[in-house]
Short mmCIF file of C-alpha atoms and ligand atoms in Angstrom, two decimals:
data_model
loop_
_atom_site.label_atom_id
_atom_site.label_comp_id
_atom_site.label_asym_id
_atom_site.label_seq_id
_atom_site.Cartn_x
_atom_site.Cartn_y
_atom_site.Cartn_z
CA MET A 266 0.00 0.00 0.00
CA THR A 267 1.10 3.62 0.06
CA ASN A 268 3.21 5.65 2.42
CA GLY A 269 2.73 9.32 3.09
CA THR A 270 -0.77 9.82 1.71
CA PRO A 271 -3.97 8.47 3.21
CA LEU A 272 -6.66 6.36 1.55
CA ASP A 273 -10.39 6.44 2.31
CA GLY A 274 -11.93 4.24 4.98
CA ASN A 275 -13.49 2.48 2.03
CA ALA A 276 -10.15 0.77 1.39
CA MET A 277 -10.69 -1.15 4.69
CA ALA A 278 -13.77 -2.82 3.23
CA GLY A 279 -12.06 -6.11 2.42
CA ASP A 280 -10.33 -6.46 5.79
CA LEU A 281 -13.57 -5.67 7.63
CA ARG A 282 -15.61 -8.05 5.49
CA GLU A 283 -13.36 -10.87 6.68
CA ILE A 284 -14.52 -10.08 10.20
CA PHE A 285 -18.11 -8.89 9.79
CA ALA A 286 -20.96 -10.43 7.82
CA VAL A 287 -22.09 -6.97 6.67
CA ASP A 288 -20.32 -4.10 4.94
CA VAL A 289 -19.09 -1.77 7.66
CA THR A 290 -17.80 1.00 5.36
CA ALA A 291 -21.38 2.13 4.77
CA ALA A 292 -22.03 2.21 8.55
CA ARG A 293 -22.04 5.55 10.36
CA TYR A 294 -19.58 6.21 13.14
CA VAL A 295 -19.80 8.91 15.77
CA CYS A 296 -16.34 10.21 16.66
CA ALA A 297 -15.66 10.00 20.40
CA GLY A 298 -13.36 13.02 20.16
CA CYS A 299 -15.55 15.59 18.39
CA THR A 300 -18.94 13.85 17.84
CA HIS A 301 -18.57 14.25 14.06
CA ALA A 302 -20.67 11.55 12.40
CA ASP A 303 -20.32 10.12 8.90
CA ALA A 304 -19.83 6.90 6.96
CA VAL A 305 -16.85 4.72 7.95
CA GLY A 306 -15.88 5.02 4.27
CA THR A 307 -15.06 8.71 4.84
CA LEU A 308 -12.43 8.08 7.53
CA LEU A 309 -8.83 8.81 6.55
CA LEU A 310 -6.95 5.58 6.39
CA TRP A 311 -3.25 5.29 7.13
CA HIS A 312 -1.32 2.09 6.72
CA GLN A 313 1.09 1.19 9.47
CA SER A 314 2.23 -2.32 8.86
CA PRO A 315 0.78 -4.67 10.07
CA GLY A 316 -2.21 -2.47 10.85
CA LEU A 317 -4.70 0.04 9.57
CA VAL A 318 -5.35 3.30 11.39
CA ALA A 319 -8.53 5.18 10.49
CA ARG A 320 -8.76 8.79 11.64
CA CYS A 321 -11.66 11.22 11.88
CA PRO A 322 -11.44 13.68 8.94
CA SER A 323 -12.84 16.39 11.21
CA CYS A 324 -10.57 16.27 14.30
CA GLY A 325 -7.85 13.79 13.33
CA ASP A 326 -8.45 11.44 16.28
CA VAL A 327 -8.08 7.70 15.74
CA VAL A 328 -11.54 6.17 15.34
CA VAL A 329 -10.78 2.58 14.35
CA THR A 330 -7.65 0.47 14.20
CA VAL A 331 -7.33 -2.98 12.70
CA VAL A 332 -4.21 -5.00 13.49
CA ARG A 333 -3.57 -8.40 11.99
CA ALA A 334 -1.64 -11.22 13.54
CA PRO A 335 -1.13 -14.48 11.65
CA ASP A 336 -4.09 -16.18 13.32
CA ARG A 337 -6.31 -13.31 14.53
CA VAL A 338 -7.40 -9.73 14.05
CA PHE A 339 -7.43 -7.02 16.73
CA LEU A 340 -10.10 -4.42 16.18
CA ASP A 341 -10.00 -1.31 18.38
CA LEU A 342 -13.12 0.87 18.26
CA ARG A 343 -12.31 3.08 21.23
CA GLY A 344 -12.48 6.27 19.16
CA SER A 345 -16.08 5.77 18.12
CA VAL A 346 -18.97 6.08 20.54
CA ARG A 347 -21.35 4.32 18.20
CA LEU A 348 -21.57 2.44 14.93
CA GLU A 349 -24.86 2.43 13.09
CA VAL A 350 -24.96 -0.40 10.58
CA PRO A 351 -27.55 -0.36 7.77
CA LEU A 352 -28.92 -3.85 7.20
CA GLU A 353 -30.49 -3.20 3.79
CA GLY A 354 -29.13 -5.54 1.16
CA SER A 355 -26.95 -7.43 3.64
CA MET B 295 -20.26 -25.60 3.41
CA ALA B 296 -22.83 -24.76 6.05
CA ARG B 297 -20.31 -22.85 8.09
CA THR B 298 -19.65 -20.38 5.30
CA ALA B 299 -23.35 -19.86 4.76
CA VAL B 300 -23.91 -19.06 8.42
CA SER B 301 -21.07 -16.60 8.85
CA GLY B 302 -21.55 -14.76 5.55
CA ARG B 303 -18.02 -13.46 5.83
CA LEU B 304 -15.77 -13.03 2.91
CA THR B 305 -12.82 -15.25 2.09
CA TRP B 306 -10.15 -15.38 -0.61
CA ARG B 307 -10.87 -17.34 -3.72
CA ALA B 308 -9.27 -18.11 -7.06
CA ALA B 309 -10.41 -16.39 -10.25
CA THR B 310 -9.24 -17.37 -13.73
CA LEU B 311 -8.01 -14.77 -16.19
CA ALA B 312 -10.26 -15.38 -19.20
CA GLU B 313 -9.05 -12.56 -21.40
CA ALA B 314 -6.84 -9.48 -21.26
CA ARG B 315 -6.65 -6.38 -23.42
CA TRP B 316 -4.45 -3.30 -23.47
CA GLU B 317 -6.39 -0.06 -23.02
CA THR B 318 -3.28 2.12 -23.43
CA PRO B 319 0.43 1.18 -23.65
CA THR B 320 0.54 1.06 -19.85
CA ALA B 321 -2.92 -0.06 -18.73
CA ARG B 322 -4.50 -3.47 -19.17
CA THR B 323 -8.00 -4.73 -18.58
CA LEU B 324 -8.25 -8.17 -17.00
CA VAL B 325 -11.45 -10.09 -17.70
CA LEU B 326 -11.95 -12.62 -14.92
CA ASP B 327 -14.05 -15.70 -14.47
CA VAL B 328 -14.98 -15.75 -10.81
CA PRO B 329 -16.95 -18.82 -9.76
CA ASP B 330 -20.30 -17.97 -8.10
CA TRP B 331 -19.81 -14.21 -8.46
CA PRO B 332 -22.71 -12.68 -6.47
CA GLY B 333 -22.87 -9.50 -8.60
CA HIS B 334 -21.76 -6.04 -7.53
CA LEU B 335 -22.65 -2.36 -7.50
CA PRO B 336 -20.68 0.13 -9.61
CA GLY B 337 -17.96 1.69 -7.46
CA GLN B 338 -17.19 -1.46 -5.48
CA HIS B 339 -13.71 -2.97 -5.53
CA ILE B 340 -11.96 -6.24 -4.96
CA ASP B 341 -8.75 -7.05 -3.15
CA VAL B 342 -6.09 -8.98 -5.07
CA ARG B 343 -3.45 -11.01 -3.24
CA LEU B 344 -0.21 -12.29 -4.70
CA THR B 345 1.86 -14.91 -2.91
CA ALA B 346 5.54 -15.46 -3.74
CA GLU B 347 7.15 -18.90 -3.56
CA ASP B 348 8.74 -18.05 -0.22
CA GLY B 349 5.30 -17.19 1.19
CA TYR B 350 5.68 -13.40 1.00
CA ARG B 351 2.36 -11.77 0.25
CA ALA B 352 1.27 -8.46 -1.25
CA GLN B 353 -2.32 -7.24 -1.30
CA ARG B 354 -3.82 -4.36 -3.30
CA SER B 355 -7.32 -3.04 -4.05
CA TYR B 356 -8.67 -2.71 -7.59
CA SER B 357 -11.97 -1.16 -8.58
CA ILE B 358 -14.38 -3.16 -10.68
CA ALA B 359 -14.59 -1.62 -14.15
CA SER B 360 -17.53 -3.61 -15.48
CA ALA B 361 -21.22 -3.31 -14.74
CA TRP B 362 -23.39 -6.16 -13.52
CA PRO B 363 -25.02 -8.09 -15.11
CA HIS B 364 -22.16 -8.69 -17.55
CA PRO B 365 -22.84 -10.47 -20.87
CA GLU B 366 -20.49 -13.37 -20.04
CA GLY B 367 -20.98 -13.21 -16.27
CA ARG B 368 -17.42 -11.91 -15.85
CA VAL B 369 -15.70 -9.26 -13.78
CA GLU B 370 -13.33 -6.72 -15.35
CA LEU B 371 -10.51 -4.77 -13.72
CA THR B 372 -8.27 -2.17 -15.36
CA ILE B 373 -4.77 -1.89 -13.97
CA GLN B 374 -2.45 1.04 -14.57
CA ARG B 375 1.20 -0.07 -14.46
CA LEU B 376 3.47 1.85 -12.08
CA ASP B 377 7.02 1.16 -13.23
CA ASP B 378 8.38 1.05 -9.69
CA GLY B 379 5.35 -0.83 -8.35
CA GLU B 380 5.28 -4.21 -6.74
CA VAL B 381 1.88 -5.57 -7.81
CA SER B 382 0.68 -3.58 -10.84
CA PRO B 383 3.53 -4.63 -13.23
CA TYR B 384 2.67 -8.26 -12.53
CA LEU B 385 -1.00 -7.68 -13.39
CA THR B 386 -0.23 -5.71 -16.57
CA ASP B 387 2.81 -7.55 -17.95
CA VAL B 388 3.07 -11.03 -16.46
CA VAL B 389 -0.22 -12.79 -15.76
CA GLU B 390 -1.70 -14.45 -18.88
CA PRO B 391 -5.10 -15.89 -19.78
CA GLY B 392 -5.67 -19.30 -18.21
CA GLU B 393 -3.76 -18.39 -15.05
CA GLN B 394 -5.32 -17.84 -11.65
CA ILE B 395 -5.46 -14.81 -9.38
CA GLU B 396 -6.46 -14.82 -5.73
CA LEU B 397 -9.11 -12.26 -4.83
CA ARG B 398 -11.90 -11.36 -2.44
CA GLY B 399 -14.91 -9.20 -3.10
CA PRO B 400 -16.93 -7.37 -4.08
CA VAL B 401 -16.37 -4.99 -1.15
CA GLY B 402 -17.23 -1.42 -0.25
CA GLY B 403 -20.82 -0.24 0.13
CA TRP B 404 -20.17 3.47 0.38
CA PHE B 405 -18.43 4.64 -2.81
CA VAL B 406 -21.21 3.19 -4.98
CA TRP B 407 -23.87 4.56 -7.29
CA ARG B 408 -27.34 3.01 -7.20
CA ASP B 409 -29.60 3.51 -10.20
CA LYS B 410 -32.42 4.47 -7.81
CA GLN B 411 -30.62 7.65 -6.74
CA PRO B 412 -32.60 10.36 -8.53
CA ALA B 413 -29.97 13.14 -8.58
CA PRO B 414 -27.80 14.13 -11.52
CA VAL B 415 -24.29 12.73 -11.21
CA LEU B 416 -20.91 14.40 -11.49
CA LEU B 417 -17.96 12.05 -11.94
CA VAL B 418 -14.48 13.50 -11.48
CA ALA B 419 -11.63 11.20 -12.47
CA GLY B 420 -7.87 11.54 -12.20
CA GLY B 421 -5.90 8.98 -14.23
CA SER B 422 -6.88 5.39 -13.37
CA GLY B 423 -9.51 6.86 -11.03
CA VAL B 424 -11.80 6.67 -14.03
CA VAL B 425 -12.17 2.89 -13.49
CA PRO B 426 -14.97 2.78 -10.88
CA LEU B 427 -16.59 5.83 -12.52
CA MET B 428 -16.64 3.91 -15.82
CA ALA B 429 -18.46 1.11 -13.99
CA MET B 430 -21.08 3.74 -13.05
CA VAL B 431 -21.33 4.98 -16.65
CA ARG B 432 -21.76 1.39 -17.84
CA ALA B 433 -24.26 0.58 -15.09
CA ARG B 434 -26.31 3.64 -16.03
CA ALA B 435 -26.58 2.30 -19.59
CA THR B 436 -27.26 -1.29 -18.44
CA ALA B 437 -30.11 -0.07 -16.24
CA SER B 438 -31.35 2.40 -18.91
CA ALA B 439 -31.25 5.01 -16.16
CA ARG B 440 -32.13 8.60 -17.01
CA GLN B 441 -30.14 10.61 -14.48
CA PRO B 442 -27.83 12.93 -16.44
CA PHE B 443 -24.13 12.13 -15.96
CA ARG B 444 -21.15 14.39 -16.45
CA LEU B 445 -17.65 12.96 -16.42
CA LEU B 446 -14.71 15.31 -15.98
CA TYR B 447 -11.60 13.25 -16.69
CA SER B 448 -8.12 14.55 -15.92
CA VAL B 449 -5.40 12.66 -17.74
CA ARG B 450 -1.76 13.32 -18.67
CA THR B 451 -1.95 13.00 -22.45
CA PRO B 452 -4.53 11.93 -25.06
CA GLU B 453 -2.71 8.56 -25.30
CA ASP B 454 -3.39 7.88 -21.62
CA VAL B 455 -7.19 8.07 -21.90
CA LEU B 456 -8.73 4.79 -20.76
CA TYR B 457 -11.82 3.54 -22.64
CA ALA B 458 -11.41 6.36 -25.21
CA ASP B 459 -13.42 4.67 -28.00
CA GLU B 460 -16.16 3.48 -25.70
CA LEU B 461 -16.53 6.94 -24.15
CA ARG B 462 -16.76 8.51 -27.60
CA ARG B 463 -19.45 6.01 -28.60
CA ARG B 464 -21.40 6.45 -25.39
CA VAL B 465 -21.37 10.24 -25.62
CA ARG B 466 -22.94 9.78 -29.05
CA ASP B 467 -25.44 7.07 -28.08
CA ASP B 468 -26.25 7.42 -24.35
CA ALA B 469 -28.50 10.45 -24.03
CA GLY B 470 -27.59 12.55 -21.03
CA LEU B 471 -23.90 11.61 -20.82
CA ASP B 472 -21.23 14.33 -21.23
CA VAL B 473 -17.48 13.84 -21.05
CA HIS B 474 -14.90 16.57 -20.78
CA TYR B 475 -11.14 16.07 -20.62
CA VAL B 476 -8.48 18.03 -18.76
CA TYR B 477 -4.98 17.24 -20.09
CA THR B 478 -2.20 17.82 -17.60
CA ARG B 479 0.90 17.22 -19.77
CA LYS B 480 0.00 17.27 -23.45
CA THR B 481 -3.18 18.23 -25.30
CA PRO B 482 -4.53 16.90 -28.60
CA ASP B 483 -3.78 18.99 -31.70
CA GLY B 484 -6.00 22.02 -31.92
CA TRP B 485 -7.04 21.88 -28.24
CA PRO B 486 -8.05 25.41 -27.20
CA SER B 487 -5.97 25.64 -24.01
CA PRO B 488 -2.49 24.57 -22.85
CA PRO B 489 -2.07 21.60 -20.49
CA LYS B 490 -3.25 22.32 -16.94
CA ARG B 491 -4.34 20.65 -13.77
CA ILE B 492 -7.96 20.43 -12.75
CA ASP B 493 -9.07 23.79 -11.35
CA VAL B 494 -12.02 25.88 -10.23
CA ALA B 495 -12.82 26.96 -13.79
CA ALA B 496 -12.99 23.38 -15.11
CA LEU B 497 -15.21 22.14 -12.27
CA ASN B 498 -17.36 25.23 -12.49
CA THR B 499 -17.78 25.04 -16.28
CA TYR B 500 -18.13 21.28 -16.76
CA GLY B 501 -19.63 20.19 -13.44
CA TRP B 502 -23.23 20.68 -12.33
CA PRO B 503 -24.22 23.83 -10.47
CA PRO B 504 -24.39 23.13 -6.72
CA ASP B 505 -28.11 24.01 -6.61
CA PHE B 506 -28.84 21.00 -8.85
CA GLU B 507 -27.69 19.00 -5.80
CA PRO B 508 -25.77 16.43 -7.83
CA ASP B 509 -24.23 13.30 -6.36
CA CYS B 510 -20.48 13.78 -6.84
CA TYR B 511 -17.97 10.94 -7.09
CA VAL B 512 -14.29 11.84 -7.11
CA CYS B 513 -11.62 9.22 -7.69
CA GLY B 514 -7.90 9.13 -8.41
CA PRO B 515 -4.53 9.68 -6.75
CA THR B 516 -4.87 10.99 -3.19
CA THR B 517 -3.67 14.54 -3.90
CA PHE B 518 -5.93 14.82 -6.96
CA VAL B 519 -8.95 13.70 -4.95
CA GLU B 520 -8.21 16.17 -2.16
CA THR B 521 -7.83 19.06 -4.60
CA ALA B 522 -10.99 18.27 -6.56
CA ALA B 523 -13.10 17.66 -3.44
CA ASP B 524 -11.90 20.93 -1.87
CA ILE B 525 -12.83 22.83 -5.03
CA LEU B 526 -16.29 21.26 -5.09
CA VAL B 527 -16.88 22.32 -1.49
CA ALA B 528 -15.59 25.81 -2.24
CA LEU B 529 -18.00 26.03 -5.18
CA GLY B 530 -20.85 25.34 -2.77
CA HIS B 531 -21.46 21.61 -3.11
CA ASP B 532 -22.75 19.88 0.00
CA PRO B 533 -19.85 17.82 1.40
CA ARG B 534 -22.33 15.04 2.21
CA ARG B 535 -23.01 14.59 -1.49
CA ILE B 536 -19.33 14.26 -2.36
CA ARG B 537 -17.96 10.74 -2.21
CA THR B 538 -14.28 10.09 -2.66
CA GLU B 539 -12.09 7.12 -3.44
CA ARG B 540 -8.39 7.75 -2.92
CA PHE B 541 -6.20 5.35 -4.90
CA GLY B 542 -3.04 6.35 -3.03
CA GLY B 543 0.11 7.89 -4.41
CA THR B 544 0.60 11.52 -5.34
CA SER B 545 0.69 13.10 -8.84
C1 FAD C 886 -10.10 1.26 -3.26
C2 FAD C 886 -8.96 1.30 -4.27
C3 FAD C 886 -9.22 1.01 -5.61
C4 FAD C 886 -8.19 1.03 -6.55
N1 FAD C 886 -8.48 0.75 -7.87
C5 FAD C 886 -7.50 0.76 -8.80
C6 FAD C 886 -7.78 0.51 -10.18
O1 FAD C 886 -8.94 0.26 -10.57
N2 FAD C 886 -6.75 0.52 -11.07
C7 FAD C 886 -5.46 0.79 -10.69
O2 FAD C 886 -4.56 0.75 -11.55
N3 FAD C 886 -5.16 1.06 -9.38
C8 FAD C 886 -6.15 1.04 -8.44
N4 FAD C 886 -5.84 1.30 -7.10
C9 FAD C 886 -4.41 1.47 -6.73
C10 FAD C 886 -3.81 0.08 -6.45
O3 FAD C 886 -4.41 -0.49 -5.28
C11 FAD C 886 -2.30 0.12 -6.18
O4 FAD C 886 -2.02 1.08 -5.21
C12 FAD C 886 -1.50 0.43 -7.43
O5 FAD C 886 -1.76 -0.58 -8.42
C13 FAD C 886 -0.01 0.46 -7.10
O6 FAD C 886 0.39 -0.78 -6.58
P1 FAD C 886 1.86 -1.33 -6.84
O7 FAD C 886 2.04 -2.52 -5.96
O8 FAD C 886 2.12 -1.52 -8.30
O9 FAD C 886 2.81 -0.13 -6.38
P2 FAD C 886 3.49 0.04 -4.94
O10 FAD C 886 4.66 -0.92 -4.87
O11 FAD C 886 2.46 -0.04 -3.88
O12 FAD C 886 3.98 1.54 -5.02
C14 FAD C 886 5.02 1.98 -5.90
C15 FAD C 886 5.15 3.51 -5.88
O13 FAD C 886 3.97 4.13 -6.44
C16 FAD C 886 3.32 5.00 -5.50
N5 FAD C 886 1.88 4.72 -5.67
C17 FAD C 886 1.16 3.76 -5.06
N6 FAD C 886 -0.12 3.76 -5.50
C18 FAD C 886 -0.20 4.73 -6.42
C19 FAD C 886 -1.26 5.21 -7.24
N7 FAD C 886 -2.51 4.66 -7.19
N8 FAD C 886 -0.97 6.23 -8.09
C20 FAD C 886 0.28 6.77 -8.15
N9 FAD C 886 1.31 6.35 -7.40
C21 FAD C 886 1.08 5.35 -6.55
C22 FAD C 886 3.84 4.60 -4.17
O14 FAD C 886 3.82 5.68 -3.28
C23 FAD C 886 5.25 4.13 -4.53
O15 FAD C 886 6.14 5.21 -4.64
C24 FAD C 886 -6.86 1.32 -6.15
C25 FAD C 886 -6.61 1.62 -4.80
C26 FAD C 886 -7.63 1.62 -3.87
C27 FAD C 886 -7.32 1.94 -2.43
ZN1 ZN C 887 -13.52 13.63 15.32
#
């Protein structure tokens, strides 16, 4: 992946779909830092091998991190107070 | 297996390269046979994974270029080769029809266009960022949708235009589709202005006015996407109607 420039949260879709049965990039998060709310796909995604760090585009706080180990995935959602997951089409 | 059905999660699977064609000297479309493909929405992508003999793996995302349904039930990707890249030169220059590629998808439910969205659509592409936007143009035709589409396509030179013939044909045949090019390095002969980067004037002239409340999709290299999205907001477009897909990289 790339260094230096972020991707959209949308680029996490594949990694999240290995964990969740529904698409989480279309879900809405509420940022714990600034209460900004938007689709997970709008987060700014930075790659820090072996993990993904998704930051709030409004305040820059970390909202979601995904870290992979060979046999498991660590998902940290501390930066979001809520995830609202649309079930349509799932 | 029952377990897969219950979890509904996505796993890696093998697709077979059925056919490949060069779109430009540096970009190739891969036509894939993917067993049990569930269909997809325009704008979704897949992840491709390559594994070396020593077990080293590299994973990259590629947008789906084709619309669904597809006449042969296949899935098309278009890959732009980066000369210093790890994965793209393999997909453009090495893999041949008959060989297999490991992938998972379709994924991404946010950067998608649904033919039920009533608003006019503005597509803003930088380089290979045209790929998912082309899927939207194709899906609009497949669904015989009536929403007017405008594509503003920024590209280095006329030789770098992906899908040039098809876009020309669609502008002629698909009512309500406009395409305008911005050339950043070299223009065609007789082009009225010198090469330039996408700017306020181009988005203002060839985009939709903000009060039409268009759905805007912006895709390309990260810096391109940030510039174009900032201009759209400055022109008065509602940020909530602007969806972006950053492909990474600069330029
Ligand atoms: C959701 C999503 C969809 C994508 N869809 C497509 C697609 O349809 N077609 C396509 O060709 N690519 C697409 N990309 C980009 C693709 O995933 C790879 O980043 C690209 O093919 C480069 O990979 P590489 O291994 O060849 O280069 P790398 O080895 O990763 O990088 C080589 C050098 O190129 C730079 N670089 C990396 N990516 C880019 C880029 N996109 N543009 C310019 N410079 C870059 C790096 O900073 C580095 O200096 C998409 C990316 C995302 C996140
Ligand atoms: Zn925030």
